[in-house]
Short mmCIF file of C-alpha atoms in Angstrom, two decimals:
data_model
loop_
_atom_site.label_atom_id
_atom_site.label_comp_id
_atom_site.label_asym_id
_atom_site.label_seq_id
_atom_site.Cartn_x
_atom_site.Cartn_y
_atom_site.Cartn_z
CA MET A 1 -71.80 -55.79 -27.93
CA LYS A 2 -73.69 -52.76 -26.76
CA LYS A 3 -74.74 -54.62 -23.66
CA THR A 4 -71.16 -55.66 -23.00
CA LEU A 5 -69.93 -52.16 -23.44
CA ALA A 6 -72.61 -50.85 -21.06
CA VAL A 7 -71.63 -53.37 -18.45
CA LEU A 8 -67.99 -52.44 -18.93
CA LEU A 9 -68.72 -48.70 -18.57
CA ALA A 10 -70.81 -49.51 -15.48
CA LEU A 11 -67.87 -51.33 -13.95
CA ILE A 12 -65.48 -48.60 -14.76
CA LEU A 13 -67.83 -46.07 -13.22
CA ALA A 14 -68.33 -48.28 -10.08
CA SER A 15 -64.56 -48.66 -9.86
CA SER A 16 -64.05 -44.97 -10.22
CA ILE A 17 -66.54 -44.22 -7.45
CA ALA A 18 -64.99 -46.82 -5.19
CA THR A 19 -61.53 -45.44 -5.87
CA GLY A 20 -62.77 -41.92 -5.09
CA ALA A 21 -64.31 -43.19 -1.82
CA LEU A 22 -61.12 -44.90 -0.76
CA ALA A 23 -59.05 -41.80 -1.53
CA GLU A 24 -61.40 -39.72 0.45
CA THR A 25 -61.21 -42.26 3.35
CA ALA A 26 -57.41 -42.28 3.10
CA GLU A 27 -57.41 -38.48 3.13
CA GLU A 28 -59.70 -38.35 6.26
CA GLY A 29 -58.03 -41.24 8.08
CA PRO A 30 -57.82 -42.58 10.66
CA TRP A 31 -54.08 -42.89 10.46
CA THR A 32 -52.31 -45.46 12.49
CA PHE A 33 -48.66 -45.00 13.65
CA THR A 34 -46.59 -47.54 15.65
CA VAL A 35 -43.98 -46.69 18.18
CA MET A 36 -41.67 -48.79 20.45
CA ALA A 37 -41.46 -47.16 23.95
CA SER A 38 -39.14 -47.73 26.88
CA VAL A 39 -41.17 -47.87 30.06
CA THR A 40 -40.43 -48.32 33.77
CA SER A 41 -42.66 -50.03 36.33
CA ASP A 42 -44.45 -46.82 37.24
CA PHE A 43 -45.84 -46.43 33.70
CA GLY A 44 -49.34 -47.63 32.76
CA ASP A 45 -50.10 -48.92 29.26
CA LEU A 46 -49.39 -46.05 26.92
CA ASN A 47 -52.15 -47.29 24.62
CA ASN A 48 -54.77 -46.58 27.19
CA GLN A 49 -53.71 -43.12 28.42
CA TRP A 50 -55.69 -39.90 28.22
CA LEU A 51 -53.23 -38.15 25.81
CA MET A 52 -53.46 -41.04 23.24
CA ASP A 53 -57.27 -40.67 23.20
CA LYS A 54 -56.91 -36.91 22.81
CA ILE A 55 -54.57 -37.35 19.91
CA GLU A 56 -57.15 -39.64 18.16
CA GLU A 57 -59.94 -37.19 18.86
CA GLU A 58 -57.95 -34.05 17.59
CA PHE A 59 -56.04 -35.59 14.69
CA ASN A 60 -57.78 -38.82 13.86
CA ILE A 61 -54.49 -40.52 14.56
CA ILE A 62 -54.18 -43.77 16.46
CA ILE A 63 -50.89 -44.44 18.17
CA GLU A 64 -50.10 -48.13 18.78
CA SER A 65 -47.37 -48.46 21.38
CA GLU A 66 -45.19 -51.50 21.97
CA ASN A 67 -44.41 -50.97 25.65
CA VAL A 68 -40.99 -52.49 26.39
CA SER A 69 -39.41 -52.65 29.90
CA SER A 70 -36.58 -50.16 30.17
CA GLU A 71 -34.25 -52.94 31.40
CA GLY A 72 -34.69 -54.95 28.29
CA PHE A 73 -35.23 -52.08 25.83
CA ALA A 74 -31.74 -51.82 24.43
CA GLU A 75 -31.68 -55.37 23.39
CA LYS A 76 -35.16 -55.18 21.89
CA LYS A 77 -34.22 -52.06 19.96
CA ASN A 78 -31.11 -53.55 18.56
CA LEU A 79 -33.08 -56.57 17.46
CA ALA A 80 -35.49 -54.30 15.71
CA PHE A 81 -32.90 -52.48 13.79
CA GLY A 82 -31.00 -55.68 12.95
CA SER A 83 -34.15 -57.44 11.59
CA GLY A 84 -35.69 -54.42 10.00
CA GLN A 85 -38.95 -55.05 11.97
CA LEU A 86 -39.23 -51.46 12.97
CA PRO A 87 -42.02 -49.20 14.29
CA ASP A 88 -42.99 -45.95 12.52
CA PHE A 89 -41.08 -43.86 15.12
CA PHE A 90 -39.27 -43.84 18.40
CA PHE A 91 -39.58 -41.10 21.00
CA GLY A 92 -38.42 -40.14 24.48
CA THR A 93 -34.75 -40.92 24.89
CA SER A 94 -34.91 -44.18 23.05
CA ILE A 95 -32.51 -43.26 20.29
CA THR A 96 -29.16 -41.76 21.17
CA PRO A 97 -27.31 -39.19 19.00
CA THR A 98 -24.75 -41.78 18.12
CA GLU A 99 -27.52 -44.11 16.84
CA MET A 100 -29.16 -41.23 14.97
CA ALA A 101 -26.05 -40.59 13.01
CA THR A 102 -25.43 -44.24 12.37
CA TYR A 103 -28.96 -45.28 11.45
CA GLY A 104 -29.46 -41.99 9.63
CA ALA A 105 -26.44 -42.53 7.37
CA GLN A 106 -27.85 -46.08 6.74
CA GLY A 107 -31.18 -44.67 5.72
CA THR A 108 -33.04 -46.48 8.51
CA LEU A 109 -33.87 -43.17 10.18
CA ILE A 110 -35.01 -40.57 7.71
CA PRO A 111 -33.68 -36.95 7.51
CA LEU A 112 -36.34 -34.54 8.61
CA GLU A 113 -34.90 -31.05 7.72
CA GLN A 114 -36.89 -30.98 4.52
CA TYR A 115 -39.95 -30.71 6.65
CA PHE A 116 -38.62 -27.82 8.77
CA THR A 117 -40.77 -25.24 7.04
CA GLU A 118 -43.69 -23.05 7.86
CA GLU A 119 -45.84 -25.22 5.50
CA TYR A 120 -45.23 -28.51 7.45
CA MET A 121 -44.29 -27.33 10.92
CA PRO A 122 -45.28 -23.70 11.51
CA ASN A 123 -45.27 -23.79 15.36
CA PHE A 124 -42.03 -25.70 15.60
CA MET A 125 -40.30 -23.23 13.15
CA ALA A 126 -41.59 -20.19 15.08
CA GLN A 127 -39.88 -21.45 18.24
CA MET A 128 -36.71 -22.31 16.34
CA GLU A 129 -36.45 -18.77 15.06
CA GLU A 130 -36.53 -17.65 18.70
CA TYR A 131 -34.05 -20.35 19.90
CA PRO A 132 -31.56 -20.85 17.06
CA GLU A 133 -29.07 -22.57 19.40
CA VAL A 134 -31.63 -25.32 19.74
CA TYR A 135 -32.12 -25.58 16.00
CA ARG A 136 -28.48 -25.81 15.44
CA ALA A 137 -28.08 -28.65 17.98
CA MET A 138 -30.46 -30.87 15.86
CA PHE A 139 -28.12 -31.05 12.89
CA PHE A 140 -25.27 -33.50 12.23
CA PRO A 141 -22.12 -32.72 10.33
CA ASP A 142 -23.61 -34.25 7.17
CA GLY A 143 -26.30 -31.47 7.23
CA HIS A 144 -29.09 -33.68 8.17
CA ALA A 145 -31.43 -33.60 11.28
CA TYR A 146 -32.43 -37.24 12.20
CA ALA A 147 -34.63 -36.22 15.09
CA ILE A 148 -36.91 -33.45 16.31
CA TRP A 149 -36.01 -32.38 19.82
CA GLY A 150 -37.96 -30.87 22.66
CA PHE A 151 -36.25 -28.23 24.70
CA ASN A 152 -36.60 -26.07 27.82
CA PRO A 153 -34.78 -22.65 27.91
CA ASP A 154 -35.33 -22.19 31.65
CA PRO A 155 -31.90 -22.07 33.35
CA THR A 156 -33.14 -24.47 35.92
CA GLN A 157 -33.41 -27.06 33.29
CA MET A 158 -29.75 -26.88 32.40
CA ALA A 159 -29.11 -28.93 35.58
CA GLN A 160 -30.27 -32.50 35.10
CA SER A 161 -29.21 -34.99 37.84
CA LYS A 162 -29.91 -33.65 41.24
CA PHE A 163 -28.43 -34.80 44.59
CA TRP A 164 -30.67 -34.82 47.62
CA VAL A 165 -29.40 -34.87 51.25
CA ASN A 166 -31.43 -35.15 54.43
CA VAL A 167 -30.55 -31.77 55.84
CA ASP A 168 -32.37 -32.42 59.08
CA TRP A 169 -30.26 -35.41 59.81
CA ALA A 170 -27.13 -33.53 58.79
CA GLU A 171 -27.90 -30.68 61.22
CA GLU A 172 -28.69 -33.14 63.99
CA TYR A 173 -25.68 -35.45 63.64
CA ILE A 174 -22.77 -33.25 62.37
CA GLY A 175 -24.14 -29.77 63.13
CA LYS A 176 -24.20 -28.59 59.50
CA VAL A 177 -24.89 -29.30 55.89
CA PRO A 178 -21.83 -30.97 54.40
CA GLU A 179 -19.67 -28.78 52.14
CA THR A 180 -16.76 -31.08 51.54
CA VAL A 181 -16.34 -34.85 50.91
CA GLU A 182 -14.83 -35.25 54.37
CA GLU A 183 -17.90 -33.68 55.98
CA PHE A 184 -20.07 -35.79 53.82
CA TYR A 185 -18.17 -38.87 55.01
CA ASP A 186 -18.85 -37.89 58.66
CA TYR A 187 -22.53 -37.45 57.76
CA CYS A 188 -22.62 -40.94 56.18
CA VAL A 189 -21.06 -42.52 59.38
CA ALA A 190 -23.71 -40.79 61.52
CA VAL A 191 -26.54 -42.06 59.27
CA ARG A 192 -25.22 -45.54 59.50
CA ASP A 193 -24.76 -45.54 63.26
CA ASN A 194 -27.87 -43.78 64.42
CA ASP A 195 -30.97 -45.58 63.00
CA ALA A 196 -31.59 -42.29 61.25
CA ASN A 197 -35.10 -43.14 60.03
CA GLY A 198 -36.17 -44.39 63.41
CA ASN A 199 -37.62 -47.68 62.32
CA GLY A 200 -35.85 -49.72 64.99
CA ASP A 201 -33.36 -51.24 62.49
CA PRO A 202 -29.95 -49.82 62.89
CA ASP A 203 -28.64 -51.59 59.82
CA ASP A 204 -30.86 -50.56 57.03
CA GLU A 205 -29.72 -46.96 56.35
CA TYR A 206 -26.96 -45.81 53.98
CA GLY A 207 -25.55 -42.39 53.94
CA PHE A 208 -24.91 -42.56 50.27
CA TYR A 209 -27.52 -44.55 48.20
CA GLY A 210 -27.80 -45.11 44.57
CA GLN A 211 -27.77 -47.19 41.36
CA TYR A 212 -24.67 -47.28 39.15
CA ASN A 213 -26.63 -47.58 35.85
CA SER A 214 -30.11 -46.24 35.21
CA ALA A 215 -32.52 -46.01 32.34
CA TYR A 216 -33.20 -42.40 33.02
CA GLY A 217 -30.08 -41.22 31.20
CA GLY A 218 -28.92 -37.62 31.97
CA TYR A 219 -31.68 -37.18 34.54
CA TYR A 220 -30.26 -39.80 36.72
CA ASP A 221 -26.56 -40.38 37.24
CA GLY A 222 -25.98 -42.06 40.61
CA LEU A 223 -22.33 -40.97 40.77
CA MET A 224 -23.08 -37.32 40.24
CA GLY A 225 -23.46 -36.45 43.97
CA LEU A 226 -19.73 -37.02 44.38
CA LEU A 227 -18.01 -36.80 41.04
CA PRO A 228 -18.04 -32.95 40.90
CA ALA A 229 -16.09 -32.85 44.19
CA PHE A 230 -13.17 -34.30 42.28
CA GLY A 231 -13.47 -32.01 39.23
CA PHE A 232 -15.81 -34.06 36.91
CA VAL A 233 -19.21 -33.22 35.59
CA ASP A 234 -19.48 -36.37 33.39
CA ARG A 235 -18.54 -39.89 34.06
CA ARG A 236 -16.84 -40.56 30.53
CA VAL A 237 -15.75 -37.44 28.70
CA GLN A 238 -14.85 -33.84 29.61
CA VAL A 239 -13.00 -30.94 28.17
CA PHE A 240 -10.28 -29.37 30.21
CA ASP A 241 -8.97 -26.08 28.77
CA GLY A 242 -9.81 -27.20 25.26
CA ASP A 243 -8.46 -30.75 25.65
CA VAL A 244 -10.80 -33.71 25.69
CA VAL A 245 -10.02 -36.31 28.36
CA LEU A 246 -11.49 -39.77 28.93
CA VAL A 247 -12.58 -39.10 32.55
CA PRO A 248 -11.73 -42.37 34.24
CA THR A 249 -8.05 -41.98 33.14
CA HIS A 250 -7.63 -38.52 34.79
CA PRO A 251 -5.39 -38.52 37.85
CA ASN A 252 -8.18 -37.07 40.00
CA TYR A 253 -10.37 -40.04 39.17
CA LYS A 254 -7.95 -42.25 41.11
CA GLU A 255 -8.79 -40.16 44.21
CA PHE A 256 -12.47 -40.46 43.50
CA LEU A 257 -12.20 -44.27 43.36
CA LYS A 258 -10.34 -44.22 46.73
CA TYR A 259 -13.13 -42.16 48.25
CA MET A 260 -15.83 -44.40 46.86
CA ASN A 261 -13.94 -47.54 47.99
CA ARG A 262 -13.83 -46.03 51.53
CA LEU A 263 -17.63 -45.56 51.50
CA TYR A 264 -18.13 -49.13 50.28
CA GLU A 265 -15.68 -50.81 52.65
CA GLU A 266 -17.20 -49.08 55.63
CA GLY A 267 -20.77 -49.85 54.84
CA LEU A 268 -21.65 -46.27 54.14
CA MET A 269 -23.21 -46.93 50.74
CA ASN A 270 -25.52 -49.70 49.58
CA PRO A 271 -23.65 -52.92 48.81
CA ASP A 272 -25.82 -53.64 45.73
CA TYR A 273 -24.98 -50.26 44.24
CA PHE A 274 -23.79 -51.92 40.99
CA THR A 275 -26.69 -54.41 40.72
CA THR A 276 -29.76 -52.78 42.09
CA THR A 277 -32.81 -52.27 39.84
CA GLU A 278 -35.00 -49.23 39.24
CA GLU A 279 -37.76 -50.80 41.33
CA GLU A 280 -35.41 -51.59 44.24
CA ARG A 281 -33.99 -48.00 44.17
CA ILE A 282 -37.48 -46.49 44.11
CA ALA A 283 -38.51 -48.67 47.07
CA VAL A 284 -35.54 -47.61 49.18
CA GLU A 285 -36.12 -43.89 48.41
CA ALA A 286 -39.73 -44.26 49.37
CA SER A 287 -38.87 -45.99 52.65
CA LYS A 288 -36.47 -43.31 53.74
CA GLN A 289 -33.47 -45.69 54.13
CA CYS A 290 -31.00 -43.22 52.51
CA GLY A 291 -29.20 -40.20 53.76
CA SER A 292 -28.67 -39.05 50.24
CA PHE A 293 -29.79 -40.04 46.79
CA THR A 294 -29.83 -38.88 43.14
CA ASP A 295 -33.20 -38.30 41.44
CA TRP A 296 -35.08 -35.82 39.28
CA CYS A 297 -36.84 -34.61 42.50
CA GLN A 298 -36.91 -35.71 46.12
CA TRP A 299 -40.64 -36.02 46.39
CA GLY A 300 -41.28 -38.44 43.53
CA TYR A 301 -41.69 -41.53 45.78
CA MET A 302 -42.23 -39.97 49.21
CA THR A 303 -45.80 -38.98 49.67
CA ASP A 304 -45.73 -37.38 53.07
CA PHE A 305 -44.64 -33.76 53.19
CA ASP A 306 -42.76 -34.23 56.50
CA ASP A 307 -40.79 -37.11 54.85
CA TRP A 308 -39.68 -35.61 51.59
CA PHE A 309 -39.21 -32.06 52.91
CA GLN A 310 -36.18 -33.22 54.91
CA TRP A 311 -34.28 -33.96 51.75
CA GLN A 312 -32.94 -30.82 50.04
CA ALA A 313 -30.24 -30.06 47.54
CA ILE A 314 -26.91 -28.70 48.86
CA ASP A 315 -24.19 -26.80 47.15
CA PRO A 316 -21.76 -29.02 45.13
CA LEU A 317 -19.27 -30.63 47.43
CA THR A 318 -15.52 -29.95 47.07
CA SER A 319 -12.36 -31.82 48.04
CA GLU A 320 -8.64 -31.24 48.46
CA PHE A 321 -8.39 -32.25 44.85
CA ASN A 322 -10.87 -29.68 43.51
CA SER A 323 -11.86 -26.57 45.37
CA THR A 324 -14.20 -25.24 42.69
CA LYS A 325 -17.89 -25.88 43.06
CA MET A 326 -19.31 -27.30 39.91
CA TRP A 327 -22.48 -29.18 38.81
CA PRO A 328 -23.20 -30.91 35.42
CA GLY A 329 -25.09 -28.68 32.96
CA VAL A 330 -25.82 -28.58 29.36
CA ASP A 331 -25.30 -25.73 26.93
CA VAL A 332 -28.60 -26.46 25.30
CA ALA A 333 -31.37 -28.09 27.38
CA LEU A 334 -32.66 -30.59 24.91
CA THR A 335 -35.30 -32.91 26.37
CA TYR A 336 -37.04 -35.72 24.52
CA ASN A 337 -36.66 -36.48 20.82
CA LEU A 338 -38.62 -38.18 18.03
CA CYS A 339 -37.09 -40.17 15.22
CA ILE A 340 -39.01 -41.45 12.23
CA THR A 341 -38.02 -44.72 10.57
CA ASN A 342 -38.15 -45.59 6.91
CA LYS A 343 -41.20 -47.76 7.71
CA CYS A 344 -43.40 -44.64 8.15
CA GLU A 345 -45.71 -44.16 5.11
CA ASN A 346 -47.19 -40.74 6.09
CA VAL A 347 -44.41 -38.64 7.53
CA GLU A 348 -46.36 -35.36 6.88
CA LYS A 349 -49.34 -36.41 9.00
CA LEU A 350 -47.07 -37.68 11.87
CA LEU A 351 -45.22 -34.29 11.81
CA GLU A 352 -48.50 -32.42 11.86
CA LEU A 353 -49.07 -34.04 15.19
CA VAL A 354 -45.52 -33.33 16.37
CA ASP A 355 -45.84 -29.69 15.45
CA TRP A 356 -48.82 -29.50 17.83
CA PHE A 357 -46.41 -30.16 20.73
CA TYR A 358 -44.86 -26.75 20.14
CA THR A 359 -48.16 -25.02 20.91
CA ASP A 360 -49.46 -24.16 24.43
CA GLU A 361 -52.25 -26.70 24.03
CA GLY A 362 -49.93 -29.60 22.96
CA ILE A 363 -47.22 -28.69 25.60
CA LEU A 364 -49.83 -28.61 28.39
CA ALA A 365 -51.48 -31.78 27.11
CA GLU A 366 -48.18 -33.70 27.37
CA GLY A 367 -46.78 -32.04 30.54
CA GLU A 368 -49.86 -31.41 32.62
CA GLY A 369 -52.57 -33.62 31.09
CA PRO A 370 -56.23 -32.59 30.87
CA MET A 371 -57.43 -29.17 31.85
CA LEU A 372 -59.78 -29.28 34.79
CA GLY A 373 -63.24 -30.32 33.46
CA GLU A 374 -61.83 -31.42 30.02
CA TRP A 375 -61.77 -35.13 30.69
CA GLU A 376 -65.36 -36.17 30.16
CA GLU A 377 -64.98 -39.42 32.26
CA TYR A 378 -63.19 -37.62 35.13
CA PRO A 379 -64.13 -33.88 34.98
CA GLU A 380 -63.04 -33.40 38.57
CA TYR A 381 -59.38 -34.09 37.70
CA GLY A 382 -56.92 -32.00 35.77
CA TRP A 383 -55.00 -28.70 36.01
CA GLU A 384 -55.90 -25.05 36.26
CA PHE A 385 -53.62 -22.09 36.00
CA VAL A 386 -54.43 -19.48 38.67
CA ARG A 387 -52.86 -16.00 38.71
CA ASP A 388 -53.16 -13.77 41.78
CA GLU A 389 -53.32 -10.02 41.96
CA THR A 390 -49.50 -9.61 41.92
CA GLY A 391 -49.15 -11.41 38.63
CA TYR A 392 -47.83 -14.54 40.11
CA GLY A 393 -49.37 -17.74 38.53
CA GLU A 394 -49.24 -21.36 39.36
CA PHE A 395 -50.59 -24.67 38.17
CA ILE A 396 -53.19 -26.20 40.58
CA ARG A 397 -53.46 -29.93 40.00
CA HIS A 398 -56.39 -32.19 40.93
CA TRP A 399 -55.99 -35.91 40.86
CA PRO A 400 -57.56 -39.01 42.64
CA GLU A 401 -55.59 -38.83 45.80
CA ASP A 402 -57.45 -41.72 47.28
CA SER A 403 -55.94 -44.04 44.40
CA TYR A 404 -52.63 -42.44 43.84
CA ASP A 405 -50.07 -41.22 46.30
CA THR A 406 -48.77 -38.50 44.09
CA TRP A 407 -49.84 -36.56 40.94
CA ASN A 408 -46.71 -37.90 39.34
CA ALA A 409 -47.90 -41.48 39.76
CA TRP A 410 -51.36 -40.72 38.31
CA HIS A 411 -49.88 -38.90 35.37
CA HIS A 412 -47.41 -41.70 34.53
CA ASP A 413 -50.09 -44.34 34.87
CA VAL A 414 -53.18 -42.97 33.04
CA VAL A 415 -52.50 -39.51 31.57
CA SER A 416 -49.31 -39.10 29.35
CA PRO A 417 -46.15 -40.96 28.45
CA TRP A 418 -44.06 -37.79 28.92
CA MET A 419 -41.95 -38.82 25.91
CA TRP A 420 -43.11 -36.38 23.14
CA PRO A 421 -40.69 -33.63 22.23
CA VAL A 422 -42.24 -30.26 23.35
CA GLY A 423 -41.38 -26.62 23.02
CA THR A 424 -41.65 -23.90 25.60
CA LEU A 425 -44.85 -22.25 26.84
CA SER A 426 -45.86 -18.70 25.92
CA ASP A 427 -45.88 -15.88 28.43
CA ALA A 428 -49.49 -16.73 29.19
CA TYR A 429 -48.31 -19.58 31.46
CA THR A 430 -45.23 -17.89 33.06
CA ASN A 431 -44.98 -15.80 36.13
CA GLU A 432 -44.77 -12.01 35.92
CA GLU A 433 -43.49 -12.12 39.42
CA THR A 434 -41.25 -15.03 40.29
CA ARG A 435 -41.44 -16.37 43.81
CA TYR A 436 -41.26 -19.75 45.44
CA ASP A 437 -43.52 -21.51 47.86
CA PHE A 438 -40.84 -23.74 49.39
CA GLU A 439 -43.44 -26.09 50.78
CA ASP A 440 -44.94 -26.73 47.23
CA PRO A 441 -43.14 -29.65 45.57
CA ASP A 442 -42.69 -28.03 42.15
CA ASP A 443 -41.61 -24.77 43.69
CA ASN A 444 -39.27 -26.52 46.12
CA LEU A 445 -37.64 -28.26 43.24
CA LEU A 446 -37.14 -25.06 41.22
CA ALA A 447 -35.86 -23.12 44.24
CA ASN A 448 -33.30 -25.87 45.08
CA VAL A 449 -32.00 -25.83 41.53
CA GLU A 450 -31.92 -22.08 41.33
CA GLU A 451 -29.96 -21.77 44.53
CA HIS A 452 -27.66 -24.80 44.67
CA TYR A 453 -27.00 -25.72 41.00
CA VAL A 454 -27.54 -22.92 38.56
CA PRO A 455 -24.68 -20.78 39.83
CA TYR A 456 -22.28 -23.66 39.38
CA LEU A 457 -23.24 -25.28 36.11
CA LYS A 458 -20.42 -26.56 33.95
CA THR A 459 -20.70 -28.30 30.53
CA ALA A 460 -18.53 -31.34 30.18
CA PHE A 461 -18.89 -31.43 26.35
CA PRO A 462 -20.99 -29.21 24.20
CA ALA A 463 -23.87 -30.22 21.86
CA ALA A 464 -21.47 -31.19 19.15
CA ARG A 465 -22.51 -33.80 16.70
CA PHE A 466 -20.51 -36.56 15.12
CA THR A 467 -20.29 -37.78 11.54
CA ALA A 468 -21.73 -41.19 10.76
CA GLU A 469 -18.20 -42.55 10.35
CA GLU A 470 -17.22 -41.06 13.70
CA SER A 471 -20.31 -42.41 15.33
CA ASN A 472 -19.73 -45.84 13.87
CA GLU A 473 -16.21 -45.91 15.02
CA LEU A 474 -17.24 -44.70 18.47
CA ALA A 475 -19.87 -47.39 18.66
CA LEU A 476 -17.28 -50.05 17.95
CA ILE A 477 -14.80 -48.51 20.48
CA THR A 478 -17.19 -47.77 23.30
CA THR A 479 -18.85 -51.24 23.39
CA ASP A 480 -15.71 -52.93 24.70
CA LEU A 481 -14.25 -49.84 26.33
CA ASN A 482 -17.30 -48.98 28.47
CA SER A 483 -17.59 -52.69 29.45
CA TYR A 484 -13.94 -52.69 30.57
CA LEU A 485 -14.22 -49.36 32.36
CA ASP A 486 -17.43 -50.31 34.19
CA GLN A 487 -15.92 -53.76 35.25
CA GLN A 488 -12.67 -52.21 36.52
CA ILE A 489 -14.44 -49.29 38.29
CA THR A 490 -16.66 -51.77 40.04
CA LYS A 491 -13.70 -53.88 41.15
CA PHE A 492 -11.80 -50.81 42.36
CA ILE A 493 -14.76 -49.54 44.40
CA ILE A 494 -15.69 -52.88 46.02
CA GLY A 495 -12.06 -53.70 46.77
CA GLU A 496 -11.35 -56.61 44.39
CA LEU A 497 -8.51 -54.48 42.87
CA ASP A 498 -6.10 -52.39 44.86
CA ILE A 499 -6.25 -48.85 43.54
CA ASP A 500 -2.67 -47.75 44.18
CA GLU A 501 -1.26 -50.86 42.62
CA ASN A 502 -3.42 -51.14 39.64
CA PHE A 503 -4.61 -47.70 38.54
CA ASP A 504 -1.76 -46.97 36.17
CA SER A 505 -2.12 -50.32 34.36
CA PHE A 506 -5.90 -49.71 34.27
CA VAL A 507 -5.28 -46.34 32.48
CA GLU A 508 -2.78 -47.92 29.98
CA GLU A 509 -5.18 -50.77 29.21
CA ALA A 510 -8.16 -48.38 28.72
CA MET A 511 -6.15 -46.18 26.28
CA ALA A 512 -4.95 -49.25 24.39
CA MET A 513 -8.48 -50.56 24.10
CA GLY A 514 -9.59 -47.51 22.26
CA GLY A 515 -9.36 -44.72 24.79
CA THR A 516 -6.77 -42.88 22.66
CA ARG A 517 -8.91 -43.01 19.61
CA PHE A 518 -12.01 -42.14 21.69
CA GLU A 519 -10.32 -38.90 22.73
CA GLU A 520 -9.18 -38.15 19.21
CA ILE A 521 -12.73 -38.48 17.83
CA TYR A 522 -14.19 -36.34 20.51
CA GLN A 523 -11.42 -33.73 20.04
CA THR A 524 -12.17 -33.51 16.35
CA ALA A 525 -15.87 -33.03 17.01
CA TYR A 526 -15.22 -30.42 19.70
CA ASP A 527 -12.78 -28.50 17.44
CA ARG A 528 -15.28 -28.54 14.65
CA TRP A 529 -18.00 -27.27 17.00
CA ALA A 530 -15.69 -24.55 18.48
CA GLN A 531 -14.74 -23.18 14.98
CA ASN A 532 -18.39 -22.94 13.95
#
């Protein structure tokens, strides 16, 4: 009996020691979190990027990313929510505000506001105190925040889509940079007829080039170069003097369709505008076959300075139907977001990592990559911030130029996913004296935005959130409504439907299919936002 008791006590002691060891191991990690990420062809494997290694080194956290092509991501995401086979989190722009409200109300996405404290997220909260409008935009009418958002308070970030025109060609062919849609039409004709890129093929240039739908969301809207000329800064919803309007049903939209049909019928825009892929669009931009295009920047896929420098922003175009220059802007410049699902077993640890992205170190790690000399394997690559005697500072970037045409390409491939929500840098990394070197890609971008877009920014609809019920109803409405609108808009532009004969019936059908209720729901959300 004594022997049996001794054995039992020994087993209990051994079990206790083992349990303590396991608890200690669990406390120390490593912790593994899964994410489903939407990637395009220019992204490398997110699991093998520098930032993921740094996260493991700094936090003992392993991120396992399921990399899904952007073109099939929506279907994959819907299947994941439908089956319950979810990752621990989503980031980037993977989850829309409508999905946040819907899946949040269902409990699939967890509310995060209970963690918005100095205890859990001190760096995040410090920035939210400074930018309360950003904090406000994270909350839904039910009082919950189903995502943490990154933001950028720089006025130049309020403009998202950007329209680039080859100003050298414009000056050569029509003697000026276009200011109206009629002058832009003349420019497109000249690009079509003059083998503008000089490659010997007179039939491979398009004055207006683009892609109707893109995975890049607000940063790429292929219609946005021309829509503002007709009074619109969003392709679906806009507030006019306090009244919400479904944009394609507005009388001016009829004139916009006529103009687009004119470009299409005369071969002034790419005939595959409605079917082209991201890869095809990128290839055309890189080969200089377009007189104008929409993208985040003009130099992303053109490596030679003499090439990309020809494309510059211009003031928003106007027309006889709208004489006011306007460009799509946002009232709060939210960037990427992160949503946590109910599959995540250690929310606090994940948020400890997320909070890091609201420090200078985390912001720079995501946005710039390794500091020069930090990457042990490649100490010669990375960034350095250099400030001259006047107080002007700039980031100097070093990357393997023999292997990658641009810093962007290197960064996307091996450095960072550029999908984490990040805050804003401290004064240590801003310029005491603002000036632009127009020949520097980043400075060129900022100078263009500052001159041609910031003075004309207009918000189509504020950062108002919808209730779960409103979001669910909108989801039901917009599935069929958007499909109908896109189909009919395509037919109008390519000439399958006569615009004068069919526009009124198109509007009636759109409103009957849910357009009326669509406007009512948006109006309710707008009124609620305005009152608050």
